[in-house]
PDB file of C-alpha atoms in Angstrom:
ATOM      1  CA  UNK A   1      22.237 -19.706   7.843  1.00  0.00           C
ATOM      2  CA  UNK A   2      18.897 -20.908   6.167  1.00  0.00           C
ATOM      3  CA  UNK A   3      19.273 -22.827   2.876  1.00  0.00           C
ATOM      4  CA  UNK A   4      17.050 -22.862   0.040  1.00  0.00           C
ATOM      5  CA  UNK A   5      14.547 -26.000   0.258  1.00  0.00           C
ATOM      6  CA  UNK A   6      14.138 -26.713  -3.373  1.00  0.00           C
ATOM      7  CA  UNK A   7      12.424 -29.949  -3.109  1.00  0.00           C
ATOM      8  CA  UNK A   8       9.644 -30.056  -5.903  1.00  0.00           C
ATOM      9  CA  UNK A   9       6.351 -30.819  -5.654  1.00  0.00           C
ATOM     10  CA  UNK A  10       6.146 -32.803  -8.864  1.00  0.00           C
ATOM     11  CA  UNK A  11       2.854 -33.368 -10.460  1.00  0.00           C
ATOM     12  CA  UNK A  12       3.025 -34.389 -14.036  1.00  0.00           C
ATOM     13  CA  UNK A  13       5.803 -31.885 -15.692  1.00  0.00           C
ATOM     14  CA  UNK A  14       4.589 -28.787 -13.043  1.00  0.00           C
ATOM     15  CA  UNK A  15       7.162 -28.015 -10.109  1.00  0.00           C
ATOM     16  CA  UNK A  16       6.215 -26.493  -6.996  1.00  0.00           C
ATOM     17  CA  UNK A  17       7.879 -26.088  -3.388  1.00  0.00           C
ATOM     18  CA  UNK A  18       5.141 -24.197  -1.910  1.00  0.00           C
ATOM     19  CA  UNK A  19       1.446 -23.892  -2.100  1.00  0.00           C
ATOM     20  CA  UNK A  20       0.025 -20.544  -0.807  1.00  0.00           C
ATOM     21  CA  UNK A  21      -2.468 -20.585  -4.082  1.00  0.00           C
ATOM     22  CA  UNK A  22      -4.999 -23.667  -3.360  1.00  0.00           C
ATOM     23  CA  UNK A  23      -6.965 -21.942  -0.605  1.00  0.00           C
ATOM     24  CA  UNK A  24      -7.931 -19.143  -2.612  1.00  0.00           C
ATOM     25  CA  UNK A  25      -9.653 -20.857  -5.529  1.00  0.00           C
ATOM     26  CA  UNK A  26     -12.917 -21.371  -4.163  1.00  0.00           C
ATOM     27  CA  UNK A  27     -13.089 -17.077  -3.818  1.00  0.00           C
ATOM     28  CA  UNK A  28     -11.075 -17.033  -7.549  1.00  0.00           C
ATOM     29  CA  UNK A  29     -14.202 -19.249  -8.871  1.00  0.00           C
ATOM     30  CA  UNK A  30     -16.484 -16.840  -7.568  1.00  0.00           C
ATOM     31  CA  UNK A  31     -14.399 -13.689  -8.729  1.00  0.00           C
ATOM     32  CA  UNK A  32     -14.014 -14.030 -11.871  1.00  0.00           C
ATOM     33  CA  UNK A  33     -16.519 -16.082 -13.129  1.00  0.00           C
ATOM     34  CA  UNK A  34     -17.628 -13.384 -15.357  1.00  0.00           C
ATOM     35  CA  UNK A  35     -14.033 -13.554 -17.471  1.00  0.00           C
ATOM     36  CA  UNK A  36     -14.055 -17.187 -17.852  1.00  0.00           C
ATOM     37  CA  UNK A  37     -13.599 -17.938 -21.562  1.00  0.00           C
ATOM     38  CA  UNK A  38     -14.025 -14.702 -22.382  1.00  0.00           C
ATOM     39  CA  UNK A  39     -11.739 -14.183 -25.734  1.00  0.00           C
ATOM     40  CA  UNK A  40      -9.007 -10.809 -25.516  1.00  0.00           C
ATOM     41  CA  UNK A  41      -8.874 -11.087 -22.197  1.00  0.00           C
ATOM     42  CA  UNK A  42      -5.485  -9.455 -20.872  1.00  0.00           C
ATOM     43  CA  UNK A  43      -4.134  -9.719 -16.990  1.00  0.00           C
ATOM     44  CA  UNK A  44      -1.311  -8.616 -14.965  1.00  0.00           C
ATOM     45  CA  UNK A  45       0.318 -10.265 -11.650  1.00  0.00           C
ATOM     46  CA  UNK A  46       2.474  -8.626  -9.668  1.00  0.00           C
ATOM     47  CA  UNK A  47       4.693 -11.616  -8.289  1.00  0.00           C
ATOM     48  CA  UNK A  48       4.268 -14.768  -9.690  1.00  0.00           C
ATOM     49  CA  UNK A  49       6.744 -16.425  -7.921  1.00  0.00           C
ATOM     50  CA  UNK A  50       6.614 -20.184  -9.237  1.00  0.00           C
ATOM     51  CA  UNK A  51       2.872 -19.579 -11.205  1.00  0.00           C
ATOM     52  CA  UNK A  52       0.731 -21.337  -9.393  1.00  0.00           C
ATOM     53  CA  UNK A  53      -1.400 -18.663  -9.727  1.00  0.00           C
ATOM     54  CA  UNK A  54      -0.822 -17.683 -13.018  1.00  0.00           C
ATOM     55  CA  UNK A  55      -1.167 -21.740 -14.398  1.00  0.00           C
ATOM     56  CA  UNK A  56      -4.549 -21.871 -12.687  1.00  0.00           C
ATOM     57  CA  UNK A  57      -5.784 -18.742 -14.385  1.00  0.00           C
ATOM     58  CA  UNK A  58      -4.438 -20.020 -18.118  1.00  0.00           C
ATOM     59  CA  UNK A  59      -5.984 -23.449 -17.217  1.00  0.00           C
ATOM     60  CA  UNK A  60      -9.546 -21.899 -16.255  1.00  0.00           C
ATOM     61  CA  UNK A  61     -10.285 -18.214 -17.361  1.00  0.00           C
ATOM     62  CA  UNK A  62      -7.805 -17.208 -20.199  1.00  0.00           C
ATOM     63  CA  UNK A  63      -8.247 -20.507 -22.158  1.00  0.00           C
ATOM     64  CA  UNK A  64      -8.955 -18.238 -25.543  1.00  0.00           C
ATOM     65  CA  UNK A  65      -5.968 -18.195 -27.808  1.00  0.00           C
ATOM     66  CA  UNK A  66      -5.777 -14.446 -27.838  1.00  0.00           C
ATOM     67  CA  UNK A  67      -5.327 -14.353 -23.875  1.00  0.00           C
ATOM     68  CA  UNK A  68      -2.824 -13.187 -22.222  1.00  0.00           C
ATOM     69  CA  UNK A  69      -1.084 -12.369 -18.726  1.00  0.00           C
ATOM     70  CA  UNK A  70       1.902 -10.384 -18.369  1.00  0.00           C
ATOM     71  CA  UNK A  71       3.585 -11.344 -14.925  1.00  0.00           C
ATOM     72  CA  UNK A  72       6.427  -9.127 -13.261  1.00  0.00           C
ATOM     73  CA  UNK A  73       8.609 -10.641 -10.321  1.00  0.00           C
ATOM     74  CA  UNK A  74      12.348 -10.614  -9.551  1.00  0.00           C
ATOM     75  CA  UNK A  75      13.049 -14.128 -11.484  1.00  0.00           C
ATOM     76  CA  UNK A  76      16.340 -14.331  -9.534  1.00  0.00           C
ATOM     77  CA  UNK A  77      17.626 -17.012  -7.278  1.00  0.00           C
ATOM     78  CA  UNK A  78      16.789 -16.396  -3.668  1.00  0.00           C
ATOM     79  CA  UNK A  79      18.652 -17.530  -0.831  1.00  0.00           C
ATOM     80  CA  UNK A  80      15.473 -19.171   0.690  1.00  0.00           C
ATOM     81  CA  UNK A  81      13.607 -20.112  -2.684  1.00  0.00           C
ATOM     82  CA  UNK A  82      16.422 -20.550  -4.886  1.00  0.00           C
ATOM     83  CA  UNK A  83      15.741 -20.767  -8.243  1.00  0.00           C
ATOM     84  CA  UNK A  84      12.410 -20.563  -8.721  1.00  0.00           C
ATOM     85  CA  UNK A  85      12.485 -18.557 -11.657  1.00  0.00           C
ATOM     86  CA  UNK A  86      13.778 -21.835 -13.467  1.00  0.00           C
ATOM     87  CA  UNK A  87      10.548 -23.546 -11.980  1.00  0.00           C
ATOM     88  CA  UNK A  88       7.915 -20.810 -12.541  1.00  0.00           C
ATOM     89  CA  UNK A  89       8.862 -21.569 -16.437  1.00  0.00           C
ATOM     90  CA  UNK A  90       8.537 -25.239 -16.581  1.00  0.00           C
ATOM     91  CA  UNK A  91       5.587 -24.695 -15.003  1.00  0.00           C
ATOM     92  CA  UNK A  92       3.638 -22.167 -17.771  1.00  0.00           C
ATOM     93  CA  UNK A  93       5.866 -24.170 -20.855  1.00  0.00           C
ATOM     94  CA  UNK A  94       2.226 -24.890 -22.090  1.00  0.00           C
ATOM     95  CA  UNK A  95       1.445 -21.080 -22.360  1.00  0.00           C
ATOM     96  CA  UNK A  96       4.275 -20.265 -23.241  1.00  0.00           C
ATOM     97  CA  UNK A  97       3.407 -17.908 -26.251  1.00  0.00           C
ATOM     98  CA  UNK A  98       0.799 -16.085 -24.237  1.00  0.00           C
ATOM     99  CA  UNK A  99       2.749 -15.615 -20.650  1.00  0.00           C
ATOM    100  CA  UNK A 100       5.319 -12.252 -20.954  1.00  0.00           C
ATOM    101  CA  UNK A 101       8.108 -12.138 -18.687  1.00  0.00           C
ATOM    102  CA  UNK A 102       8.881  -8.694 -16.502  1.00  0.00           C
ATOM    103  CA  UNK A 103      11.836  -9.244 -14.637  1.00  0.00           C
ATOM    104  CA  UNK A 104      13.113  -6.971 -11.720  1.00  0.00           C
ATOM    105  CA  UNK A 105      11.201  -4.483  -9.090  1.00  0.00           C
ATOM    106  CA  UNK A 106       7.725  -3.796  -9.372  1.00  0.00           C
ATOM    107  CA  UNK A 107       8.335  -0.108  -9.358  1.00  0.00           C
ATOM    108  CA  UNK A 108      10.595  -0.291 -12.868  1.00  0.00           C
ATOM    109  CA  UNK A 109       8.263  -3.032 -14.296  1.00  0.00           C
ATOM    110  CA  UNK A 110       5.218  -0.847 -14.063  1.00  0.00           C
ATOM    111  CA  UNK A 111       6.484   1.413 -16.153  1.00  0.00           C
ATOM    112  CA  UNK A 112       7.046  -0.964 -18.959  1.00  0.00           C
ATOM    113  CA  UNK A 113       4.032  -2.516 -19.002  1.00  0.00           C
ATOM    114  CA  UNK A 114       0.967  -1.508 -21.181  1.00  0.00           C
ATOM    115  CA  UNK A 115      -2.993  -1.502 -20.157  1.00  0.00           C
ATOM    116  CA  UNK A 116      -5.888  -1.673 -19.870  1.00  0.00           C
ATOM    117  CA  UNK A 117      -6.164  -4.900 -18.240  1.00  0.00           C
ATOM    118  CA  UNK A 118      -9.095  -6.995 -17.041  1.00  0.00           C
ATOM    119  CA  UNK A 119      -7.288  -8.134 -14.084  1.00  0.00           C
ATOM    120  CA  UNK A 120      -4.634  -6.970 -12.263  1.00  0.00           C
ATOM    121  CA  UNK A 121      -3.226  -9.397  -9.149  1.00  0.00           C
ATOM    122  CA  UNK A 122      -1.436  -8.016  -6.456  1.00  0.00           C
ATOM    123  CA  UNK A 123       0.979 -10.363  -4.398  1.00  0.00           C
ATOM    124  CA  UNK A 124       4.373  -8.447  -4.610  1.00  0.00           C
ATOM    125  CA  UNK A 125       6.196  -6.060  -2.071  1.00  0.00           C
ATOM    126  CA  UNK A 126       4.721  -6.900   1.397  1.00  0.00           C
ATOM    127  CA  UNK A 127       4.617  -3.826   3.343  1.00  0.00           C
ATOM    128  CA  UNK A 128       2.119  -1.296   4.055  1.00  0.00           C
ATOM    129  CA  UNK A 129       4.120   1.044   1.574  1.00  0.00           C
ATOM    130  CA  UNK A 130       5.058  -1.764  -0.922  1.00  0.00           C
ATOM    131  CA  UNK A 131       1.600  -2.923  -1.521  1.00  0.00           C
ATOM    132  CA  UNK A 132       0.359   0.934  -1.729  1.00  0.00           C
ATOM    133  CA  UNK A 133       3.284   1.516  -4.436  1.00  0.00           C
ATOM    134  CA  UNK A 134       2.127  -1.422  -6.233  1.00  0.00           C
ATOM    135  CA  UNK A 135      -1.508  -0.351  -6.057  1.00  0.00           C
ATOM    136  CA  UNK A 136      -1.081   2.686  -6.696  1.00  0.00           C
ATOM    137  CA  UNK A 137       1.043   2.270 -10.021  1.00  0.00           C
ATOM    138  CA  UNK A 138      -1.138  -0.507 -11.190  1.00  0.00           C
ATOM    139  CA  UNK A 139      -4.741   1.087 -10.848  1.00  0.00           C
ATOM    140  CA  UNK A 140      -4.277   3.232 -13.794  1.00  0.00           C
ATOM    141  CA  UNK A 141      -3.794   0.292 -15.847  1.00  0.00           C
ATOM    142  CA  UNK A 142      -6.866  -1.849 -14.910  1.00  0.00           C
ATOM    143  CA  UNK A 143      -9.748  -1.135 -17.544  1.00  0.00           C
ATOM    144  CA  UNK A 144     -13.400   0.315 -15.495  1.00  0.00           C
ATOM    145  CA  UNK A 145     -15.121  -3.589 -14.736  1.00  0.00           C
ATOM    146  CA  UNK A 146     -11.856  -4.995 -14.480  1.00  0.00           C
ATOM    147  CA  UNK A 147     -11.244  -6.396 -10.841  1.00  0.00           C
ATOM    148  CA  UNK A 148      -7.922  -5.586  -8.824  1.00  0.00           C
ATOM    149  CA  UNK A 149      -7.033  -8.851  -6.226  1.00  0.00           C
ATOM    150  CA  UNK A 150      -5.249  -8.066  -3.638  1.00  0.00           C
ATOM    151  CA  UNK A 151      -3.184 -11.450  -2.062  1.00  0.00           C
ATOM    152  CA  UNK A 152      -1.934 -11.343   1.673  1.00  0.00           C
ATOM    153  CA  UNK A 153      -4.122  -8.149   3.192  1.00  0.00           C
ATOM    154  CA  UNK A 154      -3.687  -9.895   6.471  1.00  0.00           C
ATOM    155  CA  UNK A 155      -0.598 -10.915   6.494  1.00  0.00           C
ATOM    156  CA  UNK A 156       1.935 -10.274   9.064  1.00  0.00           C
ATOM    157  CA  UNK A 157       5.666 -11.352   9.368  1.00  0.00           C
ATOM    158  CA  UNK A 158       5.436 -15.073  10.058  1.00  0.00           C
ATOM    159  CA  UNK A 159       7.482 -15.093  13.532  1.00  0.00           C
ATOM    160  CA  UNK A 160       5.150 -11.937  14.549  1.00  0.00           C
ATOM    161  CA  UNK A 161       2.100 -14.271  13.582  1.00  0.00           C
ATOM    162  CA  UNK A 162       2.811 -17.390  15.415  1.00  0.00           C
ATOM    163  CA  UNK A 163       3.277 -15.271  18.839  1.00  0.00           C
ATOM    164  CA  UNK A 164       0.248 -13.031  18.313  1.00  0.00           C
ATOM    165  CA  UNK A 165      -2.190 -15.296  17.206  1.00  0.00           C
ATOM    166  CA  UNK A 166      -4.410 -16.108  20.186  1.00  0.00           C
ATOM    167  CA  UNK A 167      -5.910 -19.619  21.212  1.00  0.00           C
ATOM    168  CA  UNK A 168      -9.318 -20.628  19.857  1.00  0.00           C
ATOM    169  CA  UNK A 169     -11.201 -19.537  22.302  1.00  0.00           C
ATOM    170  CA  UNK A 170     -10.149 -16.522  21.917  1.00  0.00           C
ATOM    171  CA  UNK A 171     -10.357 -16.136  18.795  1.00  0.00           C
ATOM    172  CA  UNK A 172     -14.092 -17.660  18.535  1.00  0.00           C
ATOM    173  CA  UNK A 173     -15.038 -14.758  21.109  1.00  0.00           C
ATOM    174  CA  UNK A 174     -13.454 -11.748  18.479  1.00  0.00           C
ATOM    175  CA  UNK A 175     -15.192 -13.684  15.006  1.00  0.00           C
ATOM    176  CA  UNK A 176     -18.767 -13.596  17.896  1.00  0.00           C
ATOM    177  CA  UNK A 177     -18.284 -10.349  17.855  1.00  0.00           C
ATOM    178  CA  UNK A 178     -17.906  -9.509  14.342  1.00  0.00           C
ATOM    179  CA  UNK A 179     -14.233  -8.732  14.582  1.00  0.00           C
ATOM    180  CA  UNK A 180     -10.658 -10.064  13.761  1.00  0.00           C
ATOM    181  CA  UNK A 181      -8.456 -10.571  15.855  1.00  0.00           C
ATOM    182  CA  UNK A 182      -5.494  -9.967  13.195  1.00  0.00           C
ATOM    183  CA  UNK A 183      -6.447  -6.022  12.675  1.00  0.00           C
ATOM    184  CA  UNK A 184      -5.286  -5.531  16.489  1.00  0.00           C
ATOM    185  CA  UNK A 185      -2.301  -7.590  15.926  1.00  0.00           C
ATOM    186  CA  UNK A 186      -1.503  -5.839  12.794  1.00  0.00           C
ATOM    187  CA  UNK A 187      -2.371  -2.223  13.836  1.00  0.00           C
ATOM    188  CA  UNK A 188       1.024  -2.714  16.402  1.00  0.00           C
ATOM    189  CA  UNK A 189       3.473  -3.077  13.464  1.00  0.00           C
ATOM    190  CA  UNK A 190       1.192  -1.475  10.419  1.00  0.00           C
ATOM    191  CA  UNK A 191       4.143  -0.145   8.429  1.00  0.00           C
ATOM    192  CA  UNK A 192       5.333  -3.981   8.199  1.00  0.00           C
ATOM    193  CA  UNK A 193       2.152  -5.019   6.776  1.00  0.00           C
ATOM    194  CA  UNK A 194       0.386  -4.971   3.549  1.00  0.00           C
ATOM    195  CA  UNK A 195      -3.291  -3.839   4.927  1.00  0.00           C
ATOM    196  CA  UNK A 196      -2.106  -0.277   5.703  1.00  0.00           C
ATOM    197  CA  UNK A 197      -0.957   0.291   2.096  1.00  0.00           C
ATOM    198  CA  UNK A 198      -4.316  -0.974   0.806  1.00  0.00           C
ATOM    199  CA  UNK A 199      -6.432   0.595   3.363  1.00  0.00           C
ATOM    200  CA  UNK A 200      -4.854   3.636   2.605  1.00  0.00           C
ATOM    201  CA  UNK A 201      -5.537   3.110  -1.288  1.00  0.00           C
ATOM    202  CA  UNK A 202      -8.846   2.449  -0.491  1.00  0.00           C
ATOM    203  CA  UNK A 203      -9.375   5.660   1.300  1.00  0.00           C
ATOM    204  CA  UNK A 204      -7.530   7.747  -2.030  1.00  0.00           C
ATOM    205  CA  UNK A 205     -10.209   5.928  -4.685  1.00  0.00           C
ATOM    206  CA  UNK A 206     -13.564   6.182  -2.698  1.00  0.00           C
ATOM    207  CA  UNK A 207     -16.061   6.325  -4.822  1.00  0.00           C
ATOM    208  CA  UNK A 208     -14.446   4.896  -7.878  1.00  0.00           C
ATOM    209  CA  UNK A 209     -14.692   1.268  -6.995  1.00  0.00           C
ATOM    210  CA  UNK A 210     -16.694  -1.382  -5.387  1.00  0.00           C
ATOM    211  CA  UNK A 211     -15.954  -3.797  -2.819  1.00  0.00           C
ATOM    212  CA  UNK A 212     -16.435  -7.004  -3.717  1.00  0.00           C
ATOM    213  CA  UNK A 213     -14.953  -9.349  -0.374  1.00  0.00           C
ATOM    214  CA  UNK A 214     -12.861  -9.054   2.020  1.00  0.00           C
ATOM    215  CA  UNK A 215     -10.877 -11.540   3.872  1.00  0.00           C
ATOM    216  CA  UNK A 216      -7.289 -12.495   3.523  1.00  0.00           C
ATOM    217  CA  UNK A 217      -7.686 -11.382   0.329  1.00  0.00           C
ATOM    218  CA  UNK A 218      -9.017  -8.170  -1.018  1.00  0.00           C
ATOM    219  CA  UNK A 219     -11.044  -7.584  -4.682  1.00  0.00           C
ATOM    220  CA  UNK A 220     -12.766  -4.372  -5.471  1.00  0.00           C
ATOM    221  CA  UNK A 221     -14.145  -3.669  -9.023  1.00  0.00           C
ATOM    222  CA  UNK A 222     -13.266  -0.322 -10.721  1.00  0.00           C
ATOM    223  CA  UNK A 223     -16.615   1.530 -11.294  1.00  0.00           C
ATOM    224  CA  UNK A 224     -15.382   4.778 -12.526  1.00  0.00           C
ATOM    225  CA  UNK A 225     -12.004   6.237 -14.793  1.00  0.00           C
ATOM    226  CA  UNK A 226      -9.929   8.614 -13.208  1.00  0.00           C
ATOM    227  CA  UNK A 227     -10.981  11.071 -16.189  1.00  0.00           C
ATOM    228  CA  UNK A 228     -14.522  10.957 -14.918  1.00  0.00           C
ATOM    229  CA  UNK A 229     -13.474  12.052 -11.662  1.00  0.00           C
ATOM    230  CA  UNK A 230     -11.332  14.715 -12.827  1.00  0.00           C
ATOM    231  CA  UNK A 231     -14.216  15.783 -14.730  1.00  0.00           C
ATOM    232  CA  UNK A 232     -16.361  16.265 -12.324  1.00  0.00           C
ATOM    233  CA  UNK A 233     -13.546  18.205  -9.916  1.00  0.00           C
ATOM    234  CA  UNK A 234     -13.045  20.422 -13.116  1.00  0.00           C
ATOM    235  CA  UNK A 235     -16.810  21.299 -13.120  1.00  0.00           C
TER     236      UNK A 235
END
């Protein structure tokens, strides 16, 4: 039986066991560069785990007073992560007054919340139905400009990684040729991924967003309301 590794990563009163956040900034910089500072500005993340994520977005885009982020996860003690819920607090203490709490499954907490938002961050459920659920719930909510992140599009179940994942040669000759070797990989067990649930999004909203990168992560920009469209069906 695995125990939870609860060993903190302590840096002045923050406390983190993991970092799966810190590769991503350089892309987040990019992103959202066009929020930073912006005053009103409201956000949603769909697992938050210990806020990492959500810290680095109160420390650099919603810095107004009037921001805010509402953040839905399970905030329950896991067997692996134990209780991170008690960590992911200490860590946003600062922002405390603008950080809202939705605790339990993505698919109740969707219903409670409220748009529009500016920004809606997608790291919860991670399969191919999961992260369509998620997307699918959530995309109402984003306001048109608002960008939608999607964490982990390429991820696959870590033991399932590690003996798929060929050697560097290999995997030099499929980035040559324009590819990636993970979308072979992951086409084998799609269901058990999050990429089929956001291709298939993807496919249901053409036209009413815009790519803006793709990699491990995935951020589109909505373009167009879902009234629009309708509109336009109607006519």
């Amino acid at each position: 039986m695995q125990h939870a590794d609860t060993r903190s990563i302590v840096s002045g009163d923050t406390q983190y066991t993991k970092d799966w956040f810190q590769a991503h900034v350089r892309n987040w910089e990019r992103w959202l560069d066009g929020f930073r500072d912006r005053p009103g500005l409201r956000f949603l993340e769909i697992g938050s785990f210990e806020g990492r994520s959500t810290v680095w977005l109160l420390q650099n885009v919603l810095t107004q007073p009037d921001s805010r982020i509402d953040c839905i996860d399970l905030f329950r003690p896991d067997p692996l992560q134990g209780d991170y819920h008690q960590r992911f607090r200490a860590n946003v203490a600062p922002w405390k007054q603008r950080v809202t709490e939705y605790a339990g499954p993505s698919a109740e907490q969707l219903g409670r919340v409220t748009g529009p938002y500016d920004m809606i961050y997608v790291d919860g459920w991670h399969t191919a139905f999961g992260a369509l659920a998620d997307g699918v719930m959530s995309w109402p909510l984003l306001k048109v400009g608002g960008l939608m992140i999607f964490d982990d599009y390429l991820w696959m179940p870590p033991a399932y990684y590690e003996a798929s994942k060929p050697n560097k040669l290999v995997r030099e000759f499929w980035r040559a040729l324009g590819k990636r070797w993970q979308d072979r990989a992951i086409a084998r067990i799609a269901a058990q991924t999050p990429k089929l649930g956001i291709d298939g999004l993807l496919r249901t909203l053409e036209g009413q967003y815009e790519l803006v990168e793709r990699g491990y992560q995935l951020a589109i920009r909505k373009t167009r309301a879902f009234e629009d469209v309708t509109l336009e069906l109607d006519t």
